[in-house]
Structure formats: C-alpha cells, structure tokens
Coordinates of C-alpha atoms and ligand atoms in Angstrom, one line a residue:
M1 CA 12.4 -34.6 -61.4
E2 CA 8.9 -34.8 -60.0
L3 CA 8.6 -31.0 -59.6
G4 CA 6.9 -28.8 -62.2
R5 CA 5.8 -32.0 -63.8
R6 CA 3.4 -31.0 -65.9
C7 CA -0.3 -32.8 -66.8
I8 CA -0.1 -35.7 -69.1
V9 CA -3.2 -34.4 -71.2
N10 CA -1.4 -32.7 -74.1
T11 CA -2.9 -29.5 -74.1
C12 CA -2.7 -28.8 -70.2
E13 CA -0.2 -26.7 -68.7
R14 CA -1.2 -27.7 -65.2
S15 CA 1.5 -29.5 -62.8
V16 CA 0.6 -32.6 -61.6
K17 CA -1.4 -33.6 -58.7
A18 CA -1.9 -37.7 -58.9
L19 CA -1.6 -40.3 -61.5
G20 CA -0.1 -37.4 -63.7
Y21 CA -3.0 -35.6 -64.2
C22 CA -3.4 -32.0 -62.7
S23 CA -5.8 -31.6 -60.1
A24 CA -8.4 -30.5 -62.8
H25 CA -8.1 -33.8 -65.0
Y26 CA -7.4 -35.7 -62.0
E27 CA -11.1 -34.8 -60.9
R28 CA -12.4 -35.5 -64.4
F29 CA -10.4 -39.0 -64.5
K30 CA -12.2 -40.0 -61.2
K31 CA -15.4 -38.7 -62.1
G32 CA -15.0 -41.0 -65.0
S33 CA -16.8 -38.2 -67.1
G34 CA -14.1 -38.4 -69.8
L35 CA -10.9 -36.0 -69.6
K36 CA -12.1 -34.1 -72.6
P37 CA -8.5 -32.1 -73.1
D38 CA -10.4 -29.5 -75.3
K39 CA -12.9 -28.5 -72.6
P40 CA -11.1 -25.4 -70.5
I41 CA -10.8 -26.1 -66.7
R42 CA -13.4 -24.1 -64.7
K43 CA -11.8 -24.2 -61.7
S44 CA -14.7 -24.5 -58.7
A45 CA -14.2 -22.4 -55.6
D46 CA -14.5 -25.3 -53.4
S47 CA -11.3 -26.7 -54.8
I48 CA -9.3 -24.2 -52.7
T49 CA -8.3 -24.9 -49.4
D50 CA -8.9 -22.6 -46.6
E51 CA -5.7 -22.0 -46.0
Q52 CA -4.5 -21.6 -49.8
L53 CA -7.3 -18.4 -49.6
Q54 CA -5.7 -17.3 -46.6
D55 CA -2.3 -17.6 -48.1
A56 CA -3.6 -15.8 -51.5
A57 CA -5.5 -13.1 -49.5
K58 CA -2.2 -12.2 -47.7
R59 CA 0.2 -12.1 -50.4
T60 CA -2.3 -10.3 -52.8
K61 CA -3.7 -6.9 -52.7
S62 CA -7.1 -6.7 -54.7
W63 CA -9.9 -9.0 -55.3
R64 CA -8.4 -9.2 -58.7
G65 CA -5.0 -10.3 -57.8
L66 CA -6.2 -12.8 -55.5
L67 CA -8.2 -14.7 -57.9
N68 CA -4.8 -14.4 -60.4
Y69 CA -2.9 -15.6 -57.7
L70 CA -5.4 -19.0 -57.3
E71 CA -5.4 -19.2 -61.2
F72 CA -9.4 -17.9 -61.3
S73 CA -10.6 -15.7 -64.3
T74 CA -11.6 -12.8 -62.9
M75 CA -14.8 -13.1 -65.3
S76 CA -15.7 -16.7 -64.0
G77 CA -18.9 -17.4 -62.0
A78 CA -16.1 -18.3 -59.3
R79 CA -15.4 -15.0 -58.0
K80 CA -18.9 -14.8 -56.0
A81 CA -18.0 -18.2 -54.2
I82 CA -14.8 -17.3 -53.1
Q83 CA -15.6 -13.6 -52.1
N84 CA -18.4 -15.6 -50.0
R85 CA -15.5 -18.0 -48.7
V86 CA -13.3 -15.6 -47.8
K87 CA -16.0 -13.5 -46.1
K88 CA -17.0 -16.7 -44.3
L89 CA -13.7 -17.6 -43.1
G90 CA -13.0 -14.3 -42.0
V91 CA -9.8 -13.7 -44.0
D92 CA -8.3 -10.5 -43.6
I93 CA -8.6 -8.3 -46.7
S94 CA -8.9 -5.1 -45.2
H95 CA -5.9 -4.3 -47.7
F96 CA -8.0 -4.6 -50.8
P97 CA -9.5 -1.5 -52.6
V98 CA -12.9 -1.0 -51.1
Q99 CA -15.5 -3.0 -53.6
N100 CA -18.2 -3.4 -51.5
P101 CA -21.2 -0.9 -52.6
R102 CA -22.5 -0.5 -49.2
V103 CA -19.5 0.8 -48.0
K104 CA -19.9 4.5 -47.2
C105 CA -17.3 7.2 -48.1
L106 CA -14.2 8.0 -46.6
I107 CA -14.9 11.6 -45.9
E108 CA -15.8 12.2 -42.3
G109 CA -19.5 12.5 -41.9
C110 CA -20.5 12.2 -45.6
T111 CA -23.4 9.3 -45.4
E112 CA -23.0 8.9 -48.8
L113 CA -22.7 5.2 -50.3
N114 CA -18.7 3.8 -51.5
H115 CA -18.7 4.8 -55.7
S116 CA -14.9 4.3 -56.3
K117 CA -12.0 4.3 -54.7
G118 CA -13.7 4.6 -51.1
Y119 CA -15.5 8.2 -51.9
C120 CA -18.9 8.4 -52.7
S121 CA -19.8 10.0 -56.1
R122 CA -19.8 13.4 -55.2
H123 CA -16.6 13.1 -53.4
Y124 CA -15.0 10.9 -56.2
G125 CA -16.3 13.8 -58.4
F126 CA -14.2 16.5 -56.5
L127 CA -10.9 14.0 -56.6
K128 CA -11.1 13.5 -60.0
R129 CA -11.5 16.9 -60.8
N130 CA -9.9 19.1 -58.0
G131 CA -7.5 16.4 -57.2
D132 CA -8.7 16.8 -53.6
P133 CA -12.0 15.2 -52.4
L134 CA -12.6 17.8 -49.9
K135 CA -11.9 21.0 -52.3
T136 CA -15.5 21.5 -53.1
I137 CA -14.7 23.9 -55.8
V138 CA -17.1 23.6 -58.8
T139 CA -16.1 25.5 -61.7
G140 CA -17.8 27.0 -64.7
K141 CA -21.2 25.2 -63.3
K142 CA -24.3 26.2 -61.0
R143 CA -24.7 23.8 -58.5
Y144 CA -27.9 23.6 -56.1
D145 CA -27.1 22.3 -53.0
S146 CA -29.7 20.1 -51.3
S147 CA -31.7 22.9 -50.0
G148 CA -32.2 24.6 -53.1
Y149 CA -30.0 27.2 -52.8
I150 CA -27.6 28.1 -55.5
R151 CA -23.9 27.5 -54.4
L152 CA -21.4 29.9 -54.9
V153 CA -19.3 29.2 -58.2
V154 CA -15.9 30.3 -58.1
M155 CA -13.6 29.9 -61.4
V156 CA -10.2 29.3 -60.1
T157 CA -7.0 28.5 -62.1
M158 CA -5.0 25.7 -60.5
S159 CA -1.2 26.3 -61.5
Ligands
ZN1 ZN1 -4.3 -30.9 -66.9
ZN2 ZN1 -18.8 11.4 -49.6

C-alpha cells in the first residue's frame, strides 16, 4: 500500500513524497548535496503551499498549533517566515490569541498595548489578582495615579 509509506532514509519517519524519499530528503537528493540522514530536517516556510497555510490556520487555534500542525518546531526560524506568509496571504487568524504587541488592550478606552491575553499589563494584573480586568481594587498597596494622587486603597476580602 502506498499510503503511509515511510521515507527510505533509515532514521526518517516522514511519509514518502517521491522516489521513496520524503519531501525533505527528496529535496536533498535533488540538490545532490547528500542525504545526510543524521542531519535533522529543517523545513523551510517555502515548502508550505498557500493552501496548506490556509487549511492549517483554519484547523488550529494558535501560532503554536499552526506550527505544530505544519510540523515546524516553534523554536525554528521558520516561525517568522510563516507568520509573514500568513499576513501576506491575508489568512484569517482572528481566532488566534493575540500575540502582536502592537495590538491595543481589550478594555474600551484603554490605550495601552497588549501585554498578555489581549490586556495591557495593568488590566492583565487586575485580571490575575481580582479575576476581573475592570476590578481595579488594589489590596494592601499604595498606588499613585497618573496625576500623582494616592488612589484610595481598599482592603477587600474575596469570598
Ligand atoms: Zn526522509
Ligand atoms: Zn488596559
């Protein structure tokens, strides 16, 4: 059966693309640079087609998921290249968690930039401390607001 056939390079687990080689080893074979079976396969972002990108973005929920889906290491330099391709193609990734630091905080009227989970560091701090990004109560700490006034410090007991 052709389906699921493995690359003829001993150490390789990838499925066959051509001449018994997986796509990466086939590339190496074509280039004539030697198969280098021990050299880990570095996929290049160029080996992914536009359709594969669109499809992967639809099926996954994050950049990490997308990279995993396409069998890229999240540590690899391909990450940037993939992200650029996705942006260039205009692939819909609105369902991905926000990672672009230039995106503004989710809280209406807040002009700070996204720090984590879509909130600026201040609102994210409230979310973490109080379970609500709008619950701006700071317990046990004096806080000065932007005009230099000490903000009322209220001790609350969360039940
Ligand atoms: Zn291979
Ligand atoms: Zn904010």
